[in-house]
mmCIF file of C-alpha atoms in Angstrom:
data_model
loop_
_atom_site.group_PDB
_atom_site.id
_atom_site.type_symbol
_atom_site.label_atom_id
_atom_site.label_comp_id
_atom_site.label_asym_id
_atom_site.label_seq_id
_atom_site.Cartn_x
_atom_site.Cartn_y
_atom_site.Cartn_z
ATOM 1 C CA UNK A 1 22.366 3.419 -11.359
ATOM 2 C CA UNK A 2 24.839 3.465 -8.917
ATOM 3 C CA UNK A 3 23.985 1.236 -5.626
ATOM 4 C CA UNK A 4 26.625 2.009 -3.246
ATOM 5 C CA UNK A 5 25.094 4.767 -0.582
ATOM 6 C CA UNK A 6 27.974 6.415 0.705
ATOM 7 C CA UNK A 7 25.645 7.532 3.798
ATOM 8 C CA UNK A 8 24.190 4.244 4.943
ATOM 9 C CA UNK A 9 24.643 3.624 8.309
ATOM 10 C CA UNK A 10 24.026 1.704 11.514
ATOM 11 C CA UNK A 11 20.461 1.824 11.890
ATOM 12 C CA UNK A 12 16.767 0.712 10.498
ATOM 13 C CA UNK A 13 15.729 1.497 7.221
ATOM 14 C CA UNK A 14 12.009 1.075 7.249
ATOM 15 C CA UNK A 15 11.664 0.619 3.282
ATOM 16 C CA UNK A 16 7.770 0.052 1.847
ATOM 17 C CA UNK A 17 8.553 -2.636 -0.830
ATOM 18 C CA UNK A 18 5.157 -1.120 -2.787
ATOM 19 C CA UNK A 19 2.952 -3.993 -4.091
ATOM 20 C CA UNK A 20 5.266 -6.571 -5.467
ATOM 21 C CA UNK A 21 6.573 -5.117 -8.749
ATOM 22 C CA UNK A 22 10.536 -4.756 -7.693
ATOM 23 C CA UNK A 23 10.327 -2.189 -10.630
ATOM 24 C CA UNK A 24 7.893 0.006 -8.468
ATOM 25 C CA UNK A 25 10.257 -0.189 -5.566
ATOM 26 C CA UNK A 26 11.894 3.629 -5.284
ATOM 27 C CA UNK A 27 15.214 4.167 -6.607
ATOM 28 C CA UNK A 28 16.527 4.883 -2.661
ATOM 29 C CA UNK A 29 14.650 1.683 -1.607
ATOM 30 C CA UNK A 30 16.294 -0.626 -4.587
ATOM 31 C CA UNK A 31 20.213 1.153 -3.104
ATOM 32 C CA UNK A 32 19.217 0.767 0.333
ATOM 33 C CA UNK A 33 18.394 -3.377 -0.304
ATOM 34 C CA UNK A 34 21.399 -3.645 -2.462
ATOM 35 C CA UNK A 35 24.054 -2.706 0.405
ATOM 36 C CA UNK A 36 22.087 -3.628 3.957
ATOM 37 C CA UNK A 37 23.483 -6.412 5.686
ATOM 38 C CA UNK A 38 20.300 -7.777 7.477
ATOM 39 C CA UNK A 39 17.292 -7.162 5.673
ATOM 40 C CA UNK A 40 13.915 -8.173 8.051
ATOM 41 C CA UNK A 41 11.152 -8.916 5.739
ATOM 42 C CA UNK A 42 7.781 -9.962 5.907
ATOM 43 C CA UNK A 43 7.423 -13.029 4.107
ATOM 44 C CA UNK A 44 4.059 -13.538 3.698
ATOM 45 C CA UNK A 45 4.004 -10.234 2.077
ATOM 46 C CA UNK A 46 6.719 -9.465 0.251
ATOM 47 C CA UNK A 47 7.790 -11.357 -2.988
ATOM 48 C CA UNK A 48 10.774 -13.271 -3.715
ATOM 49 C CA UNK A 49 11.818 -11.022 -6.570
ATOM 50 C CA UNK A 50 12.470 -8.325 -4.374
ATOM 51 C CA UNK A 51 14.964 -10.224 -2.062
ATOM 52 C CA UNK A 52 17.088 -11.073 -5.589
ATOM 53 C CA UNK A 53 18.016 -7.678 -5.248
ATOM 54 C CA UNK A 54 19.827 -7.954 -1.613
ATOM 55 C CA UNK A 55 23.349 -8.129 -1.339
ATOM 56 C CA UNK A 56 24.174 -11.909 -1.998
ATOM 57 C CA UNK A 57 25.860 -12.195 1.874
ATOM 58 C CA UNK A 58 23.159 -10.304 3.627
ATOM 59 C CA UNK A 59 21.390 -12.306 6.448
ATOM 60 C CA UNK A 60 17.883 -12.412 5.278
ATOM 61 C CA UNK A 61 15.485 -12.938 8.128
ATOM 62 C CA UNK A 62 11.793 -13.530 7.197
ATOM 63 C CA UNK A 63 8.916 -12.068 10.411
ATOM 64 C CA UNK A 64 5.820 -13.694 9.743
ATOM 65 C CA UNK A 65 6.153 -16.341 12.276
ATOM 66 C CA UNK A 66 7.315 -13.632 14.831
ATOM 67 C CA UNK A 67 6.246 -10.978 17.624
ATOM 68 C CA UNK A 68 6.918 -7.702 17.503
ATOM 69 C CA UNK A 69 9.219 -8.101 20.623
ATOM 70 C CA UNK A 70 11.116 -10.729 18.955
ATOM 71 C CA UNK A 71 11.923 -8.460 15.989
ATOM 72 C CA UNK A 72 12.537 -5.595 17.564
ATOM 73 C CA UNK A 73 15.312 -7.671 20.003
ATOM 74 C CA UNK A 74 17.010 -9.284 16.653
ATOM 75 C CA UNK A 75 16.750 -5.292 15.066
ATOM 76 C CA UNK A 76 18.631 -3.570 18.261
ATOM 77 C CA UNK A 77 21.375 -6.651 18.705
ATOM 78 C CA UNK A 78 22.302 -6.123 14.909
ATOM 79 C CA UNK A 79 22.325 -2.374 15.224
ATOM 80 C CA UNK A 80 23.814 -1.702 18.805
ATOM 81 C CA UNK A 81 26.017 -4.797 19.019
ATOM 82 C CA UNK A 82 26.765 -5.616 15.584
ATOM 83 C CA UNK A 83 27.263 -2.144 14.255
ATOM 84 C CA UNK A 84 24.944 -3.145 10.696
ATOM 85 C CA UNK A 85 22.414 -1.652 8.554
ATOM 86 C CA UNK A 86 19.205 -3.575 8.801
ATOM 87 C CA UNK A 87 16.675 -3.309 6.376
ATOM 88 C CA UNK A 88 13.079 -3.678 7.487
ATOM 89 C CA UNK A 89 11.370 -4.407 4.511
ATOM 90 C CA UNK A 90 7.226 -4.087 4.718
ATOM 91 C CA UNK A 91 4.690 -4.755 1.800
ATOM 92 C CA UNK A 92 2.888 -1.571 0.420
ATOM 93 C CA UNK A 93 3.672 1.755 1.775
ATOM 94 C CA UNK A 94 4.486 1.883 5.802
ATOM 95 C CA UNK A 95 1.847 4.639 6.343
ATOM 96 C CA UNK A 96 -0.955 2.394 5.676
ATOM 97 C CA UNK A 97 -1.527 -0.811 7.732
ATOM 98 C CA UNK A 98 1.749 -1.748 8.500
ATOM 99 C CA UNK A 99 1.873 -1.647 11.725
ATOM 100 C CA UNK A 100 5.309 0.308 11.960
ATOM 101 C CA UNK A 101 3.057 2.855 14.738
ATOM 102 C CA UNK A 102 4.524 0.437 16.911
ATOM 103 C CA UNK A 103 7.775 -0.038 15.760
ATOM 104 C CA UNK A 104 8.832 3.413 15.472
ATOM 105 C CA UNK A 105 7.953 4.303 19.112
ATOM 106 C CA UNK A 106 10.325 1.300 20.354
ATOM 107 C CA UNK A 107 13.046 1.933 18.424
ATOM 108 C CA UNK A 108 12.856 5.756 19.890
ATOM 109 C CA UNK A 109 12.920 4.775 23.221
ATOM 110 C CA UNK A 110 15.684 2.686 22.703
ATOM 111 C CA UNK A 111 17.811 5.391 21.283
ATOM 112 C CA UNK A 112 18.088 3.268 17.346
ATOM 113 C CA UNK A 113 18.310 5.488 14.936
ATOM 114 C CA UNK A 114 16.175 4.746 11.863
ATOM 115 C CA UNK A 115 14.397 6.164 8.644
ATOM 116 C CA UNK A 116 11.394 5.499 7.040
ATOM 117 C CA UNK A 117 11.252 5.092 2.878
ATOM 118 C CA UNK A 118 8.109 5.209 1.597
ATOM 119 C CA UNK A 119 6.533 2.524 -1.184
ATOM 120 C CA UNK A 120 3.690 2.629 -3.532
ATOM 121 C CA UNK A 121 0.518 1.528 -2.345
ATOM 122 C CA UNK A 122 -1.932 -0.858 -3.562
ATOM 123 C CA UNK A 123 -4.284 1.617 -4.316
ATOM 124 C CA UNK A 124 -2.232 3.842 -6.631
ATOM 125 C CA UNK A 125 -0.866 0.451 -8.337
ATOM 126 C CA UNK A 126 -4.339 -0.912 -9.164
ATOM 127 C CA UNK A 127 -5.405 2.789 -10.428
ATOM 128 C CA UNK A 128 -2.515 2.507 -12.868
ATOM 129 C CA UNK A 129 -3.304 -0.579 -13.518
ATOM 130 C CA UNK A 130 -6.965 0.087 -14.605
ATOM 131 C CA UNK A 131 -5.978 3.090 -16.541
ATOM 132 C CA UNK A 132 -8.222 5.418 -14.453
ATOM 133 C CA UNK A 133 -7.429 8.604 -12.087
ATOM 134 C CA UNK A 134 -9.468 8.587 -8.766
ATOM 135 C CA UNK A 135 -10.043 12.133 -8.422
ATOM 136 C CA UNK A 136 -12.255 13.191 -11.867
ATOM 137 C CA UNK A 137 -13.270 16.345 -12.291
ATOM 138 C CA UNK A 138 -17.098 17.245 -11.697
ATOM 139 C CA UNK A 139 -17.483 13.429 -10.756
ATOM 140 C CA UNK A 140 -15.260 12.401 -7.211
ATOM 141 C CA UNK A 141 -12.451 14.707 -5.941
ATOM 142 C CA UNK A 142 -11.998 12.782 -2.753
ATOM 143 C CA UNK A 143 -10.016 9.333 -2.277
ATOM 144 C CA UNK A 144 -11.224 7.472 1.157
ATOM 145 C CA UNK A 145 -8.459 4.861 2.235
ATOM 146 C CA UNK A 146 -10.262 2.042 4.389
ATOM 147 C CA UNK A 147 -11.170 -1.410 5.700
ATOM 148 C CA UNK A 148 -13.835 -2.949 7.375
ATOM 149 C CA UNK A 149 -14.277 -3.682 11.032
ATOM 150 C CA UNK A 150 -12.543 -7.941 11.646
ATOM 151 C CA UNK A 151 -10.224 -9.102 14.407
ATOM 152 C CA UNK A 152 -8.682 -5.322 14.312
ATOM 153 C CA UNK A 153 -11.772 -3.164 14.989
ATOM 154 C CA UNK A 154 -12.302 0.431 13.291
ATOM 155 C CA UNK A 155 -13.292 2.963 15.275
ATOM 156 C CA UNK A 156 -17.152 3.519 15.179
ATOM 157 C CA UNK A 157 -17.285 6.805 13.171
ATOM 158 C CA UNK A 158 -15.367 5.557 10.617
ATOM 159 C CA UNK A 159 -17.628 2.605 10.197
ATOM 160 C CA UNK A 160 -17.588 1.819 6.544
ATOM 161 C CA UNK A 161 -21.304 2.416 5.872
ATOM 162 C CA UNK A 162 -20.668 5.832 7.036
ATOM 163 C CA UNK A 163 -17.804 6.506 4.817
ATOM 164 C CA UNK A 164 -19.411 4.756 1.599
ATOM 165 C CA UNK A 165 -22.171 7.758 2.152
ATOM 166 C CA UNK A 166 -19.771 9.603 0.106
ATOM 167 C CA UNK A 167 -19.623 7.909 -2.631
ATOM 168 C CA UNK A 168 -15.975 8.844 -2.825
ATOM 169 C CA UNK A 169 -13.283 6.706 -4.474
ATOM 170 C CA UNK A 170 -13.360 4.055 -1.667
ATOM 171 C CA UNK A 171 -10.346 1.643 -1.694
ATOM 172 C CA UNK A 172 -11.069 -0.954 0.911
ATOM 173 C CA UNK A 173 -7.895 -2.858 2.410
ATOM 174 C CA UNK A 174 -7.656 -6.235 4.697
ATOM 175 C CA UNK A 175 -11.517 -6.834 4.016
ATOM 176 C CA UNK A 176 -11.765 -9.574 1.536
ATOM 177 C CA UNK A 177 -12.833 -12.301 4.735
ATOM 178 C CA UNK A 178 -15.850 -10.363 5.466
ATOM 179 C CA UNK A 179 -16.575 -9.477 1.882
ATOM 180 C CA UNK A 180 -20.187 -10.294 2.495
ATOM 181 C CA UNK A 181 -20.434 -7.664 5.281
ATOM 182 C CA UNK A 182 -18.187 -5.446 3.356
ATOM 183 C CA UNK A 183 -20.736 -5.668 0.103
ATOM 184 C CA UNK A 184 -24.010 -5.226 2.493
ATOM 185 C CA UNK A 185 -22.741 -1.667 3.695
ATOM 186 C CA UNK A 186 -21.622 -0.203 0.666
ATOM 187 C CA UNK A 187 -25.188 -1.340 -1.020
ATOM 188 C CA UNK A 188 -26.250 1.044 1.711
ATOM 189 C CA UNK A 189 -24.967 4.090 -0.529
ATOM 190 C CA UNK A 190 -23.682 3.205 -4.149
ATOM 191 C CA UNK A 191 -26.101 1.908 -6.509
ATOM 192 C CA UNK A 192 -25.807 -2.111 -7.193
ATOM 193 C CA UNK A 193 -24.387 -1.145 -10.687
ATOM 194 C CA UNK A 194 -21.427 0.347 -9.233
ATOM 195 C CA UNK A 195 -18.503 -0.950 -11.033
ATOM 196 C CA UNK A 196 -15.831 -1.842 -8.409
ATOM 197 C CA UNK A 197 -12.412 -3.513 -8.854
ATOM 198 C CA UNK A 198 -11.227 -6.894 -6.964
ATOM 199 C CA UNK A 199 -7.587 -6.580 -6.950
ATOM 200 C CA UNK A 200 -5.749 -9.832 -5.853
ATOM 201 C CA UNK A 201 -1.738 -9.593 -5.267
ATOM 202 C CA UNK A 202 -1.153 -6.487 -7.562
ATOM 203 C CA UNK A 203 2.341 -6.617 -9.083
ATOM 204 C CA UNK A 204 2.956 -10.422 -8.105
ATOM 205 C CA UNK A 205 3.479 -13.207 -10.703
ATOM 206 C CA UNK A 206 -0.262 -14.621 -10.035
ATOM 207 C CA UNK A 207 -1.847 -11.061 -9.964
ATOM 208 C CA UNK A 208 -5.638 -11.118 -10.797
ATOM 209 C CA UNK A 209 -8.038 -8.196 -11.441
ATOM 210 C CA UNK A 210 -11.614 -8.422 -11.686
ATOM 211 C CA UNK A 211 -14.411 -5.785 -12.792
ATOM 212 C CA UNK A 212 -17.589 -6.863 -11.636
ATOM 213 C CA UNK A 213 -20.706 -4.879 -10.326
ATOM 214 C CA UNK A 214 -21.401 -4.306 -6.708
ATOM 215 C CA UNK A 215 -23.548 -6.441 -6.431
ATOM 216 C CA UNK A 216 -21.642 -9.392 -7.079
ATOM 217 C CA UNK A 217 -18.564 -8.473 -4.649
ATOM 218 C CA UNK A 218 -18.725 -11.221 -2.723
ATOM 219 C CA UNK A 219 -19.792 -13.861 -4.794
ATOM 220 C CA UNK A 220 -16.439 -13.109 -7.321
ATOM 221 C CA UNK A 221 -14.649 -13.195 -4.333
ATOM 222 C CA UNK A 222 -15.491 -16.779 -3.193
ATOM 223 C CA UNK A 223 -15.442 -17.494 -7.126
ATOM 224 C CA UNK A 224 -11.557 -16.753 -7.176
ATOM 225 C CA UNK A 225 -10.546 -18.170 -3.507
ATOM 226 C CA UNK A 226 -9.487 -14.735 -2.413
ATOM 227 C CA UNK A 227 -9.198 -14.720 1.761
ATOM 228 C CA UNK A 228 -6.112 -12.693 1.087
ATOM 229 C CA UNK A 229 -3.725 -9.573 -0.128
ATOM 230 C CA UNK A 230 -7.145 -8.209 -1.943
ATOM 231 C CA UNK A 231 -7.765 -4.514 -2.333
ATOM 232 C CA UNK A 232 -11.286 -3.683 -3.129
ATOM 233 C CA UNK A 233 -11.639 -0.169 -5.236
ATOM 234 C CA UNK A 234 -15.045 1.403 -5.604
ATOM 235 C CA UNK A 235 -15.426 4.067 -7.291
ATOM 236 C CA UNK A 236 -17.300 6.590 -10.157
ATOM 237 C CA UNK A 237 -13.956 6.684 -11.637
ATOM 238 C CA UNK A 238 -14.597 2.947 -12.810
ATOM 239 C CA UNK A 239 -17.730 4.342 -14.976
ATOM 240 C CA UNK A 240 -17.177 5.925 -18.201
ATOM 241 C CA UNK A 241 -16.584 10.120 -17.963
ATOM 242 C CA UNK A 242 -15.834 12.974 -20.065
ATOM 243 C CA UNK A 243 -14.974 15.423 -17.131
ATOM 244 C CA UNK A 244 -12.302 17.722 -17.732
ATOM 245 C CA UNK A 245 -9.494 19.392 -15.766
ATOM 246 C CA UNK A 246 -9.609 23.520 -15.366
ATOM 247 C CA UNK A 247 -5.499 23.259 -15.119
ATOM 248 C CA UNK A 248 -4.989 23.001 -18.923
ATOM 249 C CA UNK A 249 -8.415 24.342 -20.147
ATOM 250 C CA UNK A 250 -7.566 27.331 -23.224
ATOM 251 C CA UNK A 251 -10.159 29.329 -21.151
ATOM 252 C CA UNK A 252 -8.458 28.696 -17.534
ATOM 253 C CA UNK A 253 -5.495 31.539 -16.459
ATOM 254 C CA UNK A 254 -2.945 31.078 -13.651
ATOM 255 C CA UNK A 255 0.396 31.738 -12.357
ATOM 256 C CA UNK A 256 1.884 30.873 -15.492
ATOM 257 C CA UNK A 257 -0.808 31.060 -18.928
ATOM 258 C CA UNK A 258 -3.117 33.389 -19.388
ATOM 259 C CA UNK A 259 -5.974 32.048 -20.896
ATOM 260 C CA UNK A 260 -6.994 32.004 -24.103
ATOM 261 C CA UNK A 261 -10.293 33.359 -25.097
#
């Protein structure tokens, strides 16, 4: 793979860095941090594998100790004064809580151009992971994306004892410090049985995953010191199921098989 990008440019790259597996980064993602001169990462997020593959002169800047204002004046000096390609490197993918809302809106008004790369998220890594699919036919077709309600508050209708009435595949970000809260309102709606997965730092060195009933949530969670980077999945998909697509079914015709009777 080649890594020089004959198009890169004077402006922000806002690359999702997935979960922490530099393998999982996308192929533009792994050119993009290869030939940037400034990459701005999140530190607390984003593993130290990844930065290994940064050009060895870059100026790496780590965020987690500043504002938003203070990036985004180090972001437009390096573009608009300095003419370079700055990297801003997030954990995940940028669509979900990354807080690049923000971001993207400043850097429009101050005329910086900039693109945004998407990254796996957690929730599709710890799916692979556990060797299920999330959507299984005649069992859950719908995937609910969440957290609960801390220092950032959700709005009331998407209260998480209202979504967990679904019984969807519910993957439940940023929660793991109000675990017991968390556990209390999805006992609301999924049997105690539930099987749910507690997925600490997927794709890091010291990743743990734990299968555990509902029921025991938050006591596995204090069990393994998790305050932290913990995805919580809950869902039917976790139980044992024999359902079967209609796509490749013998009996099952579309645009391009007829079906076979």
């Amino acid at each position: 793979m080649q890594n020089n990008l004959d198009y890169i440019k004077s402006a922000v790259y806002i690359v999702g860095a997935g979960p922490g597996d530099p393998e999982l980064l996308t192929v533009k993602a792994q050119k993009l941090l290869a030939v940037a001169d400034v990459i701005l990462f999140a530190d607390s997020l984003v593993p130290e594998q990844i930065l290994h593959l940064c050009r060895e002169d870059a100026e790496m800047i780590g965020t987690a100790n500043k504002t938003l204002e203070e990036i985004l004046a180090l972001t437009i000096e390096r573009v608009r004064s300095q003419h370079k390609s700055v990297v801003r490197l997030h954990s995940g993918d940028p669509s979900l809580y990354s807080a690049v809302h923000e971001q993207i809106h400043l850097l429009a008004e101050a005329n910086i151009p900039f693109e945004v790369i998407p990254g796996i998220s957690a929730f599709q890594a710890a799916a692979a992971k556990l060797k299920i699919e999330l959507t299984v036919p005649g069992l859950v077709q719908t995937i609910i994306l969440t957290r609960i309600s801390g220092r950032t508050e959700v709005p009331a209708k998407e209260e998480l004892a209202t979504l967990a009435a679904h019984q969807a595949s519910l993957c439940l970000y940023l929660s793991a410090r109000h675990v017991e809260n968390a556990q209390a309102k999805l006992l609301e709606h999924y049997p105690s049985e539930t099987p749910i997965a507690i997925c600490y730092r997927l794709g890091w060195p010291d990743e743990k995953i734990r299968v555990v009933p509902l029921h025991n949530m938050a006591a596995c969670t204090h069990e393994e010191k998790l305050i932290r980077t913990t995805l919580y999945l809950i869902s039917p998909a976790l139980l044992p199921a024999t359902g079967r697509s209609r796509l490749y079914h013998p009996k099952h015709n579309h645009l391009f098989r007829s079906s076979h009777k």
